[in-house]
Coordinates of C-alpha atoms in Angstrom, one line a residue:
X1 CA 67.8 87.0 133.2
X2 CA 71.0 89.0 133.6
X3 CA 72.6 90.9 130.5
X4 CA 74.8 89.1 129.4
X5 CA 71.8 86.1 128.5
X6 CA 69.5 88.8 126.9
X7 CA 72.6 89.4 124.6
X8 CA 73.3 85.8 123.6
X9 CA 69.6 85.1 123.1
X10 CA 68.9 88.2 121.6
X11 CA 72.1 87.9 119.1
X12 CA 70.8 84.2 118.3
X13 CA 66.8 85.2 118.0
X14 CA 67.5 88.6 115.5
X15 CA 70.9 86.4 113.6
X16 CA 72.8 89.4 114.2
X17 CA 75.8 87.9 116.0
X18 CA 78.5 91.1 115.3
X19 CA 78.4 92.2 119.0
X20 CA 78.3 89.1 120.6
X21 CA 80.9 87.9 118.9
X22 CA 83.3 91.2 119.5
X23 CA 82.6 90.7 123.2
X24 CA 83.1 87.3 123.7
X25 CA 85.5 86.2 121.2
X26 CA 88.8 84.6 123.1
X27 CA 91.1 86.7 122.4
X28 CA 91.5 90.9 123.3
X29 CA 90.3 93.6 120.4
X30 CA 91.3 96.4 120.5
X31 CA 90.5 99.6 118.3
X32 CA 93.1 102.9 118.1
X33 CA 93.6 105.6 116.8
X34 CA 97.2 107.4 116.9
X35 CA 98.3 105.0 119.9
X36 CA 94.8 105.8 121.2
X37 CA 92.2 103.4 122.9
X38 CA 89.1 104.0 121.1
X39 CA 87.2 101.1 122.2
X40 CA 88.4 97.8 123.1
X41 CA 86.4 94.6 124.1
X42 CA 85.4 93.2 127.6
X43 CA 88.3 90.0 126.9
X44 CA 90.9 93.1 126.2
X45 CA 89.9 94.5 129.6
X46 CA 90.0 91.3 131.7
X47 CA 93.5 90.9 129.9
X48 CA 94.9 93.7 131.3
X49 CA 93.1 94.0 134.8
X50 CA 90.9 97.5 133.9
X51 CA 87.2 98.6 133.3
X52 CA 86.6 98.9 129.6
X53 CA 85.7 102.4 130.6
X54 CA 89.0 103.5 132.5
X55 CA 90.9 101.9 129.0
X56 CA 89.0 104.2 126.8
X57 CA 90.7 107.3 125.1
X58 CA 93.7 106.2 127.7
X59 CA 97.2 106.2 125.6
X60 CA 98.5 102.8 124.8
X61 CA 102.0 103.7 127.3
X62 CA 99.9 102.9 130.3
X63 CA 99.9 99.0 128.5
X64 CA 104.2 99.1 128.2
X65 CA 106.0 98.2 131.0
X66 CA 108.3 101.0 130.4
X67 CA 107.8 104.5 128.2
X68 CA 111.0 103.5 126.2
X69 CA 109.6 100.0 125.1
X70 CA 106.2 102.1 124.4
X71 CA 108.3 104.8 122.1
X72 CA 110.7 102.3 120.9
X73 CA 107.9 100.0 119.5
X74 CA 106.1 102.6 117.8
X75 CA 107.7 102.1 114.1
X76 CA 107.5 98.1 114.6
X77 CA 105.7 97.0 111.5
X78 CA 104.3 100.1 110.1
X79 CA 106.1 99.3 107.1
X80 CA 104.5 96.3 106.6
X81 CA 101.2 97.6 107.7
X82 CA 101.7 100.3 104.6
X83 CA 102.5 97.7 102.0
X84 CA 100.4 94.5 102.9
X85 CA 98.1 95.5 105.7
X86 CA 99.9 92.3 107.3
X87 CA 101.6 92.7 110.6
X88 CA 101.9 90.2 114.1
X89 CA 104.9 89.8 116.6
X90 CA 105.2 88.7 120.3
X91 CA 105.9 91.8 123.1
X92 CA 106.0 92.4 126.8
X93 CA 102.7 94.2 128.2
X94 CA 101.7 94.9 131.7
X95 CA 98.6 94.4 133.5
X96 CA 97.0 96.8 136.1
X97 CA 99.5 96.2 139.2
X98 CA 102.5 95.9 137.0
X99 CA 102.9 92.0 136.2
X100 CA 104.4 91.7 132.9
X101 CA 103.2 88.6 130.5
X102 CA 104.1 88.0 126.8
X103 CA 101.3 88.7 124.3
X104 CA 100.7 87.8 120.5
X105 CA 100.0 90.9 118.7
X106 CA 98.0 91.7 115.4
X107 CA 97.2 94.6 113.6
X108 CA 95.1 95.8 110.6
X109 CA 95.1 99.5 109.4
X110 CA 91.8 101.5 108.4
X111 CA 94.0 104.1 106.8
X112 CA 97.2 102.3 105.5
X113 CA 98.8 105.4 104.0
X114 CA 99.1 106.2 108.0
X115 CA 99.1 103.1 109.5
X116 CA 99.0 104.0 113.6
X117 CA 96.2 106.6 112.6
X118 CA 93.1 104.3 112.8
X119 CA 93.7 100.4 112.8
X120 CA 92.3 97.1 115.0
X121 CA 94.7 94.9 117.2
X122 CA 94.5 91.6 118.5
X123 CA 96.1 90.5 121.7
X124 CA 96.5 86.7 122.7
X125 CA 97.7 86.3 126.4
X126 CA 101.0 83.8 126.1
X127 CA 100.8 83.4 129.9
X128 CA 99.7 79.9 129.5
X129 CA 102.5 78.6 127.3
X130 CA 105.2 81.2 128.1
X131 CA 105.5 82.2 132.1
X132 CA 107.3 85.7 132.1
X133 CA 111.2 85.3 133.3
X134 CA 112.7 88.2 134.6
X135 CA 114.3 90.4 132.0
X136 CA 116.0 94.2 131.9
X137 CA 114.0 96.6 129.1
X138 CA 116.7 95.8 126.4
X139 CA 116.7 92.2 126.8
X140 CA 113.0 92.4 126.0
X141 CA 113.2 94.6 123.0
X142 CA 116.0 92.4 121.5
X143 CA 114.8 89.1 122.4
X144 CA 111.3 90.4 120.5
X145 CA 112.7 91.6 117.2
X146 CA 114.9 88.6 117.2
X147 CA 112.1 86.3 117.8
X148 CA 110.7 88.1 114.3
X149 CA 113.6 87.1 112.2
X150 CA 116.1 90.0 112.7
X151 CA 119.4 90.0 112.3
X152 CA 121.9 91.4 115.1
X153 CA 122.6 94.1 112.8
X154 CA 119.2 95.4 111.8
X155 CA 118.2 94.8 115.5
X156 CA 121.4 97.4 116.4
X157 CA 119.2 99.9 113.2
X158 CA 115.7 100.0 115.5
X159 CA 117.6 100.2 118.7
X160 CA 120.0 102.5 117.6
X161 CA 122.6 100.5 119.6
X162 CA 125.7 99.2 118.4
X163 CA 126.1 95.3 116.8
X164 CA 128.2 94.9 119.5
X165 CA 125.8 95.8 122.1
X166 CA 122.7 93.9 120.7
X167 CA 125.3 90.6 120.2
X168 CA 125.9 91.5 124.0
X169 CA 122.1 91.1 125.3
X170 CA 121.9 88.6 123.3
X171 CA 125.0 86.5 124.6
X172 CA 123.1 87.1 128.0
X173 CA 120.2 86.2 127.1
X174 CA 121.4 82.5 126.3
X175 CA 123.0 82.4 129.2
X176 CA 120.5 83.6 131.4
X177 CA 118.3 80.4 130.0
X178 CA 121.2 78.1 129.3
X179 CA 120.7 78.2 125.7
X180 CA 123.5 77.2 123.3
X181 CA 121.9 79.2 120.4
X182 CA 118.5 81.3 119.3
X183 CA 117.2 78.0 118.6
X184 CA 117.2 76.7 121.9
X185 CA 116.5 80.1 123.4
X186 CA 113.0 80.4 121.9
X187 CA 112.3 77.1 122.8
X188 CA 113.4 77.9 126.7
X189 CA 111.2 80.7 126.6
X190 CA 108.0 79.0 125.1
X191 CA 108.6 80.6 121.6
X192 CA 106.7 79.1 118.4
X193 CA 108.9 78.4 115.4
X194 CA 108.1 78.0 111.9
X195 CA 106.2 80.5 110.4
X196 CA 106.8 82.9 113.5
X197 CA 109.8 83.6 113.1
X198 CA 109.2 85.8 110.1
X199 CA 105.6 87.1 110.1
X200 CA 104.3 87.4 106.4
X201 CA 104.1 90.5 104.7
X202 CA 106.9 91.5 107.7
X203 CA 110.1 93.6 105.8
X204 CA 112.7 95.4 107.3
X205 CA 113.4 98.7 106.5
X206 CA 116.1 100.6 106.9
X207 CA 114.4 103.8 107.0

């Protein structure tokens, strides 16, 4: 019997299904703390192409296609972390080799008063629905805080870019996918609407 069966029929004989269910539930888990890889499960791993063991007390930047994108991201829904405990968006990753893919990101914080300092993630591998097109670092970053509701200008505030410039990328982007508008861009790149486009409990702040 190999190890993985002495789980499952162990888990099913004692009702104590907590691991089995962390280890084989379909979507990555992941649990940090400041940016940190404290543990994460074997669905995480396979995600991203490592050993759980090599991912362990490794910094989330080796994740980030870029070091930018990894800094950059780092203030992305603390806010509403700290006030609802809420938080989900869409980003770039990269896998072990460099591919890039889009994932569905969750978070919940252990110690809300400082969100990033102990929390659990979710990742959900988009690769399925949305094939990764070939975009430059800021195309990424705007196309992802667009897809959560923002407006050119508060996009231009997290950037620290000029409207002008983020109304640049973003005349790019629809004409790098022969979109008319943000509309049809989302649904060129395999974007869900509705509810996505603003997560709840998601504010902006100016901050």
């Amino acid at each position: 019997m190999s190890s993985t069966d002495a789980l499952i029929n162990a888990a099913y004989e004692n009702r104590d299904f907590i691991e089995l269910a962390y280890h084989f539930v379909p979507v990555g888990i992941v649990v940090t703390e400041n940016r940190v890889i404290r543990d994460c499960n074997q669905t995480f791993a396979d995600m991203f192409g490592y050993p759980r063991e090599t991912l362990r007390d490794q910094t989330f930047a080796i994740l980030y296609p870029s070091q930018e994108e990894f800094t950059n991201i780092r203030n992305r829904g603390v806010e509403s972390l700290r006030q609802s405990n809420m938080y989900w968006d869409e980003r770039v990753m990269m896998r072990k080799g460099g591919d890039l893919f889009w994932c569905r990101v969750r978070g919940h914080s252990f110690t809300p008063e400082d969100p990033l300092m102990r929390a659990v993630w979710s990742f959900a591998d988009l690769s399925g629905t949305r094939p990764y097109q070939q975009l430059t670092r800021r195309e990424r970053e705007v196309f992802s805080l667009m897809s959560e509701g923002m407006t050119s200008k508060e996009i231009a505030i997290v950037l620290k870019m000029s409207n002008r410039t983020v109304e640049v990328h973003r005349a790019k982007l629809l004409k790098k996918f022969g979109a008319s508008n943000t509309a049809a861009l989302f649904q060129s790149l395999g974007t869900i609407s509705g509810d996505h486009v603003t997560n709840a409990g998601h504010q902006f702040s100016k901050r």
